[in-house]
PDB file of N, CA and C in Angstrom:
ATOM      1  N   ALA E   1      36.863  43.434  45.013  1.00 45.00           N
ATOM      2  CA  ALA E   1      37.742  44.585  44.893  1.00 45.00           C
ATOM      3  C   ALA E   1      36.914  45.825  44.578  1.00 45.00           C
ATOM      4  N   ALA E   2      37.346  46.919  45.084  1.00 53.00           N
ATOM      5  CA  ALA E   2      36.659  48.173  44.795  1.00 53.00           C
ATOM      6  C   ALA E   2      36.912  48.567  43.348  1.00 53.00           C
ATOM      7  N   VAL E   3      35.971  49.302  42.782  1.00 56.00           N
ATOM      8  CA  VAL E   3      36.104  49.735  41.384  1.00 56.00           C
ATOM      9  C   VAL E   3      37.406  50.500  41.200  1.00 56.00           C
ATOM     10  N   ARG E   4      37.814  51.272  42.186  1.00 57.00           N
ATOM     11  CA  ARG E   4      39.045  52.060  42.053  1.00 57.00           C
ATOM     12  C   ARG E   4      40.284  51.190  41.899  1.00 57.00           C
ATOM     13  N   ASP E   5      40.217  49.921  42.307  1.00 55.00           N
ATOM     14  CA  ASP E   5      41.361  49.015  42.241  1.00 55.00           C
ATOM     15  C   ASP E   5      41.398  48.175  40.971  1.00 55.00           C
ATOM     16  N   LEU E   6      40.420  48.320  40.101  1.00 55.00           N
ATOM     17  CA  LEU E   6      40.326  47.443  38.935  1.00 55.00           C
ATOM     18  C   LEU E   6      41.495  47.567  37.970  1.00 55.00           C
ATOM     19  N   ASP E   7      42.150  48.705  37.937  1.00 57.00           N
ATOM     20  CA  ASP E   7      43.280  48.856  37.023  1.00 57.00           C
ATOM     21  C   ASP E   7      44.448  47.961  37.422  1.00 57.00           C
ATOM     22  N   ARG E   8      44.496  47.520  38.667  1.00 58.00           N
ATOM     23  CA  ARG E   8      45.604  46.693  39.150  1.00 58.00           C
ATOM     24  C   ARG E   8      45.297  45.209  39.124  1.00 58.00           C
ATOM     25  N   ILE E   9      44.077  44.843  38.812  1.00 59.00           N
ATOM     26  CA  ILE E   9      43.691  43.430  38.812  1.00 59.00           C
ATOM     27  C   ILE E   9      44.191  42.753  37.544  1.00 59.00           C
ATOM     28  N   GLU E  10      44.708  41.557  37.717  1.00 63.00           N
ATOM     29  CA  GLU E  10      45.141  40.749  36.586  1.00 63.00           C
ATOM     30  C   GLU E  10      44.235  39.534  36.506  1.00 63.00           C
ATOM     31  N   GLY E  11      44.108  38.956  35.348  1.00 60.00           N
ATOM     32  CA  GLY E  11      43.292  37.758  35.187  1.00 60.00           C
ATOM     33  C   GLY E  11      42.055  38.030  34.360  1.00 60.00           C
ATOM     34  N   PRO E  12      41.026  37.206  34.524  1.00 62.00           N
ATOM     35  CA  PRO E  12      39.837  37.292  33.673  1.00 62.00           C
ATOM     36  C   PRO E  12      39.141  38.650  33.688  1.00 62.00           C
ATOM     37  N   GLY E  13      39.209  39.387  34.795  1.00 63.00           N
ATOM     38  CA  GLY E  13      38.535  40.681  34.874  1.00 63.00           C
ATOM     39  C   GLY E  13      39.406  41.856  34.471  1.00 63.00           C
ATOM     40  N   ALA E  14      40.628  41.597  34.080  1.00 65.00           N
ATOM     41  CA  ALA E  14      41.553  42.681  33.748  1.00 65.00           C
ATOM     42  C   ALA E  14      41.040  43.494  32.569  1.00 65.00           C
ATOM     43  N   GLY E  15      41.165  44.804  32.674  1.00 68.00           N
ATOM     44  CA  GLY E  15      40.792  45.683  31.579  1.00 68.00           C
ATOM     45  C   GLY E  15      39.299  45.897  31.424  1.00 68.00           C
ATOM     46  N   GLN E  16      38.499  45.554  32.418  1.00 74.00           N
ATOM     47  CA  GLN E  16      37.059  45.688  32.302  1.00 74.00           C
ATOM     48  C   GLN E  16      36.507  46.730  33.279  1.00 74.00           C
ATOM     49  N   ARG E  17      37.257  47.777  33.487  1.00 75.00           N
ATOM     50  CA  ARG E  17      36.853  48.819  34.430  1.00 75.00           C
ATOM     51  C   ARG E  17      35.507  49.435  34.050  1.00 75.00           C
ATOM     52  N   GLU E  18      35.304  49.737  32.773  1.00 81.00           N
ATOM     53  CA  GLU E  18      34.051  50.362  32.344  1.00 81.00           C
ATOM     54  C   GLU E  18      32.860  49.450  32.616  1.00 81.00           C
ATOM     55  N   LEU E  19      33.017  48.168  32.325  1.00 81.00           N
ATOM     56  CA  LEU E  19      31.947  47.211  32.571  1.00 81.00           C
ATOM     57  C   LEU E  19      31.649  47.118  34.068  1.00 81.00           C
ATOM     58  N   ALA E  20      32.683  47.014  34.882  1.00 80.00           N
ATOM     59  CA  ALA E  20      32.492  46.921  36.331  1.00 80.00           C
ATOM     60  C   ALA E  20      31.835  48.180  36.880  1.00 80.00           C
ATOM     61  N   THR E  21      32.227  49.326  36.370  1.00 84.00           N
ATOM     62  CA  THR E  21      31.640  50.588  36.816  1.00 84.00           C
ATOM     63  C   THR E  21      30.165  50.643  36.458  1.00 84.00           C
ATOM     64  N   GLU E  22      29.808  50.191  35.268  1.00 86.00           N
ATOM     65  CA  GLU E  22      28.407  50.181  34.846  1.00 86.00           C
ATOM     66  C   GLU E  22      27.582  49.224  35.705  1.00 86.00           C
ATOM     67  N   ILE E  23      28.102  48.035  35.964  1.00 85.00           N
ATOM     68  CA  ILE E  23      27.392  47.079  36.810  1.00 85.00           C
ATOM     69  C   ILE E  23      27.216  47.645  38.218  1.00 85.00           C
ATOM     70  N   ASP E  24      28.260  48.246  38.751  1.00 87.00           N
ATOM     71  CA  ASP E  24      28.188  48.850  40.081  1.00 87.00           C
ATOM     72  C   ASP E  24      27.138  49.958  40.112  1.00 87.00           C
ATOM     73  N   ARG E  25      27.117  50.800  39.103  1.00 89.00           N
ATOM     74  CA  ARG E  25      26.146  51.900  39.043  1.00 89.00           C
ATOM     75  C   ARG E  25      24.719  51.352  38.998  1.00 89.00           C
ATOM     76  N   ARG E  26      24.510  50.312  38.203  1.00 89.00           N
ATOM     77  CA  ARG E  26      23.185  49.727  38.046  1.00 89.00           C
ATOM     78  C   ARG E  26      22.688  49.105  39.354  1.00 89.00           C
ATOM     79  N   LEU E  27      23.586  48.549  40.155  1.00 90.00           N
ATOM     80  CA  LEU E  27      23.193  47.859  41.378  1.00 90.00           C
ATOM     81  C   LEU E  27      23.142  48.747  42.622  1.00 90.00           C
ATOM     82  N   GLN E  28      23.599  49.998  42.519  1.00 93.00           N
ATOM     83  CA  GLN E  28      23.650  50.877  43.690  1.00 93.00           C
ATOM     84  C   GLN E  28      22.310  51.003  44.410  1.00 93.00           C
ATOM     85  N   GLY E  29      21.244  51.244  43.687  1.00 93.00           N
ATOM     86  CA  GLY E  29      19.932  51.404  44.309  1.00 93.00           C
ATOM     87  C   GLY E  29      19.485  50.155  45.041  1.00 93.00           C
ATOM     88  N   LEU E  30      19.723  48.991  44.444  1.00 93.00           N
ATOM     89  CA  LEU E  30      19.359  47.736  45.095  1.00 93.00           C
ATOM     90  C   LEU E  30      20.191  47.543  46.355  1.00 93.00           C
ATOM     91  N   HIS E  31      21.485  47.817  46.276  1.00 93.00           N
ATOM     92  CA  HIS E  31      22.343  47.672  47.457  1.00 93.00           C
ATOM     93  C   HIS E  31      21.833  48.534  48.607  1.00 93.00           C
ATOM     94  N   GLU E  32      21.459  49.759  48.307  1.00 94.00           N
ATOM     95  CA  GLU E  32      20.946  50.650  49.349  1.00 94.00           C
ATOM     96  C   GLU E  32      19.612  50.147  49.893  1.00 94.00           C
ATOM     97  N   THR E  33      18.750  49.654  49.023  1.00 95.00           N
ATOM     98  CA  THR E  33      17.427  49.193  49.429  1.00 95.00           C
ATOM     99  C   THR E  33      17.493  47.929  50.276  1.00 95.00           C
ATOM    100  N   LEU E  34      18.530  47.130  50.129  1.00 94.00           N
ATOM    101  CA  LEU E  34      18.663  45.924  50.942  1.00 94.00           C
ATOM    102  C   LEU E  34      18.770  46.247  52.434  1.00 94.00           C
ATOM    103  N   PHE E  35      19.045  47.497  52.758  1.00 94.00           N
ATOM    104  CA  PHE E  35      19.142  47.913  54.160  1.00 94.00           C
ATOM    105  C   PHE E  35      17.899  48.675  54.606  1.00 94.00           C
ATOM    106  N   ILE E  36      16.783  48.433  53.921  1.00 94.00           N
ATOM    107  CA  ILE E  36      15.531  49.125  54.229  1.00 94.00           C
ATOM    108  C   ILE E  36      15.021  48.744  55.621  1.00 94.00           C
ATOM    109  N   GLU E  37      15.406  47.573  56.112  1.00 90.00           N
ATOM    110  CA  GLU E  37      15.065  47.129  57.455  1.00 90.00           C
ATOM    111  C   GLU E  37      16.368  46.695  58.139  1.00 90.00           C
ATOM    112  N   PRO E  38      16.432  46.823  59.463  1.00 83.00           N
ATOM    113  CA  PRO E  38      17.689  46.552  60.181  1.00 83.00           C
ATOM    114  C   PRO E  38      17.924  45.068  60.466  1.00 83.00           C
ATOM    115  N   SER E  39      17.884  44.263  59.441  1.00 86.00           N
ATOM    116  CA  SER E  39      18.134  42.832  59.603  1.00 86.00           C
ATOM    117  C   SER E  39      18.470  42.259  58.234  1.00 86.00           C
ATOM    118  N   PRO E  40      18.866  40.985  58.193  1.00 91.00           N
ATOM    119  CA  PRO E  40      19.126  40.370  56.886  1.00 91.00           C
ATOM    120  C   PRO E  40      17.856  39.953  56.148  1.00 91.00           C
ATOM    121  N   THR E  41      16.696  40.249  56.699  1.00 93.00           N
ATOM    122  CA  THR E  41      15.441  39.834  56.077  1.00 93.00           C
ATOM    123  C   THR E  41      15.295  40.308  54.633  1.00 93.00           C
ATOM    124  N   PRO E  42      15.613  41.575  54.293  1.00 95.00           N
ATOM    125  CA  PRO E  42      15.473  41.981  52.888  1.00 95.00           C
ATOM    126  C   PRO E  42      16.344  41.155  51.934  1.00 95.00           C
ATOM    127  N   ALA E  43      17.574  40.880  52.323  1.00 92.00           N
ATOM    128  CA  ALA E  43      18.456  40.080  51.460  1.00 92.00           C
ATOM    129  C   ALA E  43      17.922  38.656  51.327  1.00 92.00           C
ATOM    130  N   LYS E  44      17.430  38.092  52.425  1.00 92.00           N
ATOM    131  CA  LYS E  44      16.848  36.748  52.372  1.00 92.00           C
ATOM    132  C   LYS E  44      15.610  36.738  51.476  1.00 92.00           C
ATOM    133  N   TRP E  45      14.814  37.798  51.529  1.00 94.00           N
ATOM    134  CA  TRP E  45      13.605  37.883  50.715  1.00 94.00           C
ATOM    135  C   TRP E  45      13.971  37.928  49.227  1.00 94.00           C
ATOM    136  N   VAL E  46      14.979  38.731  48.865  1.00 93.00           N
ATOM    137  CA  VAL E  46      15.416  38.813  47.466  1.00 93.00           C
ATOM    138  C   VAL E  46      15.896  37.443  46.992  1.00 93.00           C
ATOM    139  N   CYS E  47      16.695  36.767  47.802  1.00 91.00           N
ATOM    140  CA  CYS E  47      17.168  35.434  47.420  1.00 91.00           C
ATOM    141  C   CYS E  47      16.003  34.468  47.240  1.00 91.00           C
ATOM    142  N   ALA E  48      15.011  34.554  48.125  1.00 92.00           N
ATOM    143  CA  ALA E  48      13.829  33.689  47.998  1.00 92.00           C
ATOM    144  C   ALA E  48      13.094  33.966  46.696  1.00 92.00           C
ATOM    145  N   GLN E  49      12.991  35.234  46.315  1.00 91.00           N
ATOM    146  CA  GLN E  49      12.319  35.589  45.068  1.00 91.00           C
ATOM    147  C   GLN E  49      13.073  35.043  43.861  1.00 91.00           C
ATOM    148  N   GLN E  50      14.383  35.101  43.911  1.00 88.00           N
ATOM    149  CA  GLN E  50      15.187  34.655  42.775  1.00 88.00           C
ATOM    150  C   GLN E  50      15.246  33.139  42.642  1.00 88.00           C
ATOM    151  N   HIS E  51      15.249  32.442  43.767  1.00 89.00           N
ATOM    152  CA  HIS E  51      15.516  31.006  43.723  1.00 89.00           C
ATOM    153  C   HIS E  51      14.307  30.142  44.079  1.00 89.00           C
ATOM    154  N   GLY E  52      13.167  30.780  44.338  1.00 86.00           N
ATOM    155  CA  GLY E  52      11.937  30.043  44.534  1.00 86.00           C
ATOM    156  C   GLY E  52      11.783  29.315  45.851  1.00 86.00           C
ATOM    157  N   PHE E  53      12.564  29.691  46.854  1.00 85.00           N
ATOM    158  CA  PHE E  53      12.330  29.050  48.143  1.00 85.00           C
ATOM    159  C   PHE E  53      11.552  29.968  49.073  1.00 85.00           C
ATOM    160  N   SER E  54      11.140  29.449  50.196  1.00 86.00           N
ATOM    161  CA  SER E  54      10.274  30.173  51.121  1.00 86.00           C
ATOM    162  C   SER E  54      10.984  31.388  51.719  1.00 86.00           C
ATOM    163  N   PRO E  55      10.285  32.525  51.798  1.00 81.00           N
ATOM    164  CA  PRO E  55      10.873  33.701  52.440  1.00 81.00           C
ATOM    165  C   PRO E  55      10.722  33.672  53.959  1.00 81.00           C
ATOM    166  N   PHE E  56      10.301  32.522  54.510  1.00 85.00           N
ATOM    167  CA  PHE E  56      10.099  32.373  55.953  1.00 85.00           C
ATOM    168  C   PHE E  56      11.392  32.679  56.707  1.00 85.00           C
ATOM    169  N   VAL E  57      11.265  33.432  57.788  1.00 86.00           N
ATOM    170  CA  VAL E  57      12.409  33.698  58.672  1.00 86.00           C
ATOM    171  C   VAL E  57      11.999  33.328  60.095  1.00 86.00           C
ATOM    172  N   ARG E  58      12.973  32.894  60.881  1.00 87.00           N
ATOM    173  CA  ARG E  58      12.721  32.524  62.272  1.00 87.00           C
ATOM    174  C   ARG E  58      13.001  33.711  63.185  1.00 87.00           C
ATOM    175  N   LEU E  59      12.353  33.698  64.336  1.00 88.00           N
ATOM    176  CA  LEU E  59      12.635  34.709  65.344  1.00 88.00           C
ATOM    177  C   LEU E  59      14.112  34.641  65.721  1.00 88.00           C
ATOM    178  N   PRO E  60      14.746  35.738  65.966  1.00 89.00           N
ATOM    179  CA  PRO E  60      14.197  37.060  66.233  1.00 89.00           C
ATOM    180  C   PRO E  60      13.950  37.894  64.976  1.00 89.00           C
ATOM    181  N   LEU E  61      14.201  37.336  63.776  1.00 88.00           N
ATOM    182  CA  LEU E  61      13.923  38.084  62.554  1.00 88.00           C
ATOM    183  C   LEU E  61      12.417  38.172  62.348  1.00 88.00           C
ATOM    184  N   LEU E  62      12.010  39.231  61.695  1.00 91.00           N
ATOM    185  CA  LEU E  62      10.600  39.425  61.365  1.00 91.00           C
ATOM    186  C   LEU E  62      10.439  39.402  59.856  1.00 91.00           C
ATOM    187  N   PRO E  63       9.280  38.961  59.358  1.00 92.00           N
ATOM    188  CA  PRO E  63       9.046  38.945  57.908  1.00 92.00           C
ATOM    189  C   PRO E  63       9.118  40.362  57.334  1.00 92.00           C
ATOM    190  N   LEU E  64       9.478  40.441  56.080  1.00 93.00           N
ATOM    191  CA  LEU E  64       9.517  41.713  55.371  1.00 93.00           C
ATOM    192  C   LEU E  64       8.096  42.232  55.191  1.00 93.00           C
ATOM    193  N   THR E  65       7.861  43.484  55.470  1.00 94.00           N
ATOM    194  CA  THR E  65       6.520  44.052  55.325  1.00 94.00           C
ATOM    195  C   THR E  65       6.104  44.081  53.859  1.00 94.00           C
ATOM    196  N   GLU E  66       4.805  44.087  53.609  1.00 95.00           N
ATOM    197  CA  GLU E  66       4.289  44.166  52.235  1.00 95.00           C
ATOM    198  C   GLU E  66       4.808  45.421  51.544  1.00 95.00           C
ATOM    199  N   LYS E  67       4.815  46.530  52.259  1.00 96.00           N
ATOM    200  CA  LYS E  67       5.302  47.791  51.690  1.00 96.00           C
ATOM    201  C   LYS E  67       6.756  47.650  51.234  1.00 96.00           C
ATOM    202  N   ASN E  68       7.600  47.080  52.083  1.00 96.00           N
ATOM    203  CA  ASN E  68       9.007  46.943  51.728  1.00 96.00           C
ATOM    204  C   ASN E  68       9.238  45.865  50.672  1.00 96.00           C
ATOM    205  N   GLN E  69       8.341  44.881  50.594  1.00 95.00           N
ATOM    206  CA  GLN E  69       8.432  43.920  49.492  1.00 95.00           C
ATOM    207  C   GLN E  69       8.268  44.645  48.156  1.00 95.00           C
ATOM    208  N   GLN E  70       7.309  45.552  48.099  1.00 96.00           N
ATOM    209  CA  GLN E  70       7.087  46.306  46.869  1.00 96.00           C
ATOM    210  C   GLN E  70       8.285  47.208  46.557  1.00 96.00           C
ATOM    211  N   VAL E  71       8.834  47.837  47.579  1.00 96.00           N
ATOM    212  CA  VAL E  71      10.014  48.692  47.389  1.00 96.00           C
ATOM    213  C   VAL E  71      11.170  47.864  46.822  1.00 96.00           C
ATOM    214  N   LEU E  72      11.369  46.663  47.356  1.00 95.00           N
ATOM    215  CA  LEU E  72      12.445  45.799  46.860  1.00 95.00           C
ATOM    216  C   LEU E  72      12.161  45.297  45.451  1.00 95.00           C
ATOM    217  N   ARG E  73      10.902  44.979  45.144  1.00 95.00           N
ATOM    218  CA  ARG E  73      10.559  44.559  43.767  1.00 95.00           C
ATOM    219  C   ARG E  73      10.948  45.641  42.765  1.00 95.00           C
ATOM    220  N   VAL E  74      10.617  46.883  43.094  1.00 96.00           N
ATOM    221  CA  VAL E  74      10.948  48.007  42.211  1.00 96.00           C
ATOM    222  C   VAL E  74      12.469  48.137  42.078  1.00 96.00           C
ATOM    223  N   ALA E  75      13.181  48.055  43.184  1.00 95.00           N
ATOM    224  CA  ALA E  75      14.648  48.157  43.141  1.00 95.00           C
ATOM    225  C   ALA E  75      15.263  47.043  42.318  1.00 95.00           C
ATOM    226  N   MET E  76      14.712  45.835  42.439  1.00 93.00           N
ATOM    227  CA  MET E  76      15.213  44.716  41.639  1.00 93.00           C
ATOM    228  C   MET E  76      14.978  44.962  40.152  1.00 93.00           C
ATOM    229  N   GLN E  77      13.787  45.433  39.812  1.00 94.00           N
ATOM    230  CA  GLN E  77      13.474  45.730  38.412  1.00 94.00           C
ATOM    231  C   GLN E  77      14.393  46.804  37.856  1.00 94.00           C
ATOM    232  N   GLN E  78      14.588  47.864  38.621  1.00 93.00           N
ATOM    233  CA  GLN E  78      15.447  48.961  38.167  1.00 93.00           C
ATOM    234  C   GLN E  78      16.896  48.505  37.997  1.00 93.00           C
ATOM    235  N   ALA E  79      17.326  47.542  38.808  1.00 91.00           N
ATOM    236  CA  ALA E  79      18.693  47.039  38.714  1.00 91.00           C
ATOM    237  C   ALA E  79      18.834  45.953  37.651  1.00 91.00           C
ATOM    238  N   GLY E  80      17.694  45.509  37.097  1.00 90.00           N
ATOM    239  CA  GLY E  80      17.766  44.438  36.105  1.00 90.00           C
ATOM    240  C   GLY E  80      17.995  43.076  36.722  1.00 90.00           C
ATOM    241  N   VAL E  81      17.622  42.936  37.996  1.00 87.00           N
ATOM    242  CA  VAL E  81      17.799  41.670  38.707  1.00 87.00           C
ATOM    243  C   VAL E  81      16.505  40.867  38.582  1.00 87.00           C
ATOM    244  N   PRO E  82      16.578  39.666  38.029  1.00 85.00           N
ATOM    245  CA  PRO E  82      15.365  38.880  37.846  1.00 85.00           C
ATOM    246  C   PRO E  82      14.792  38.407  39.174  1.00 85.00           C
ATOM    247  N   ALA E  83      13.477  38.307  39.211  1.00 79.00           N
ATOM    248  CA  ALA E  83      12.795  37.798  40.406  1.00 79.00           C
ATOM    249  C   ALA E  83      12.321  36.393  40.173  1.00 79.00           C
TER     250      ALA E  83
END
């Protein structure tokens, strides 16, 4: 659900608009950086970093460049996302 809809949500997340807004704000840079290349490779690379599996991708995907790996590492750190 979009942050604007949180006032209408019922259940475990009800009444947590401020928390959701803060989490959304913290993750904005990472969300934008995940589109640094025109493929799912950046998202796959982040998942590989978090879960310890190989960042290998098959054609037609190409591996994430070293430069963009560093850009994503910084974005993950700034967002508080563990690697």
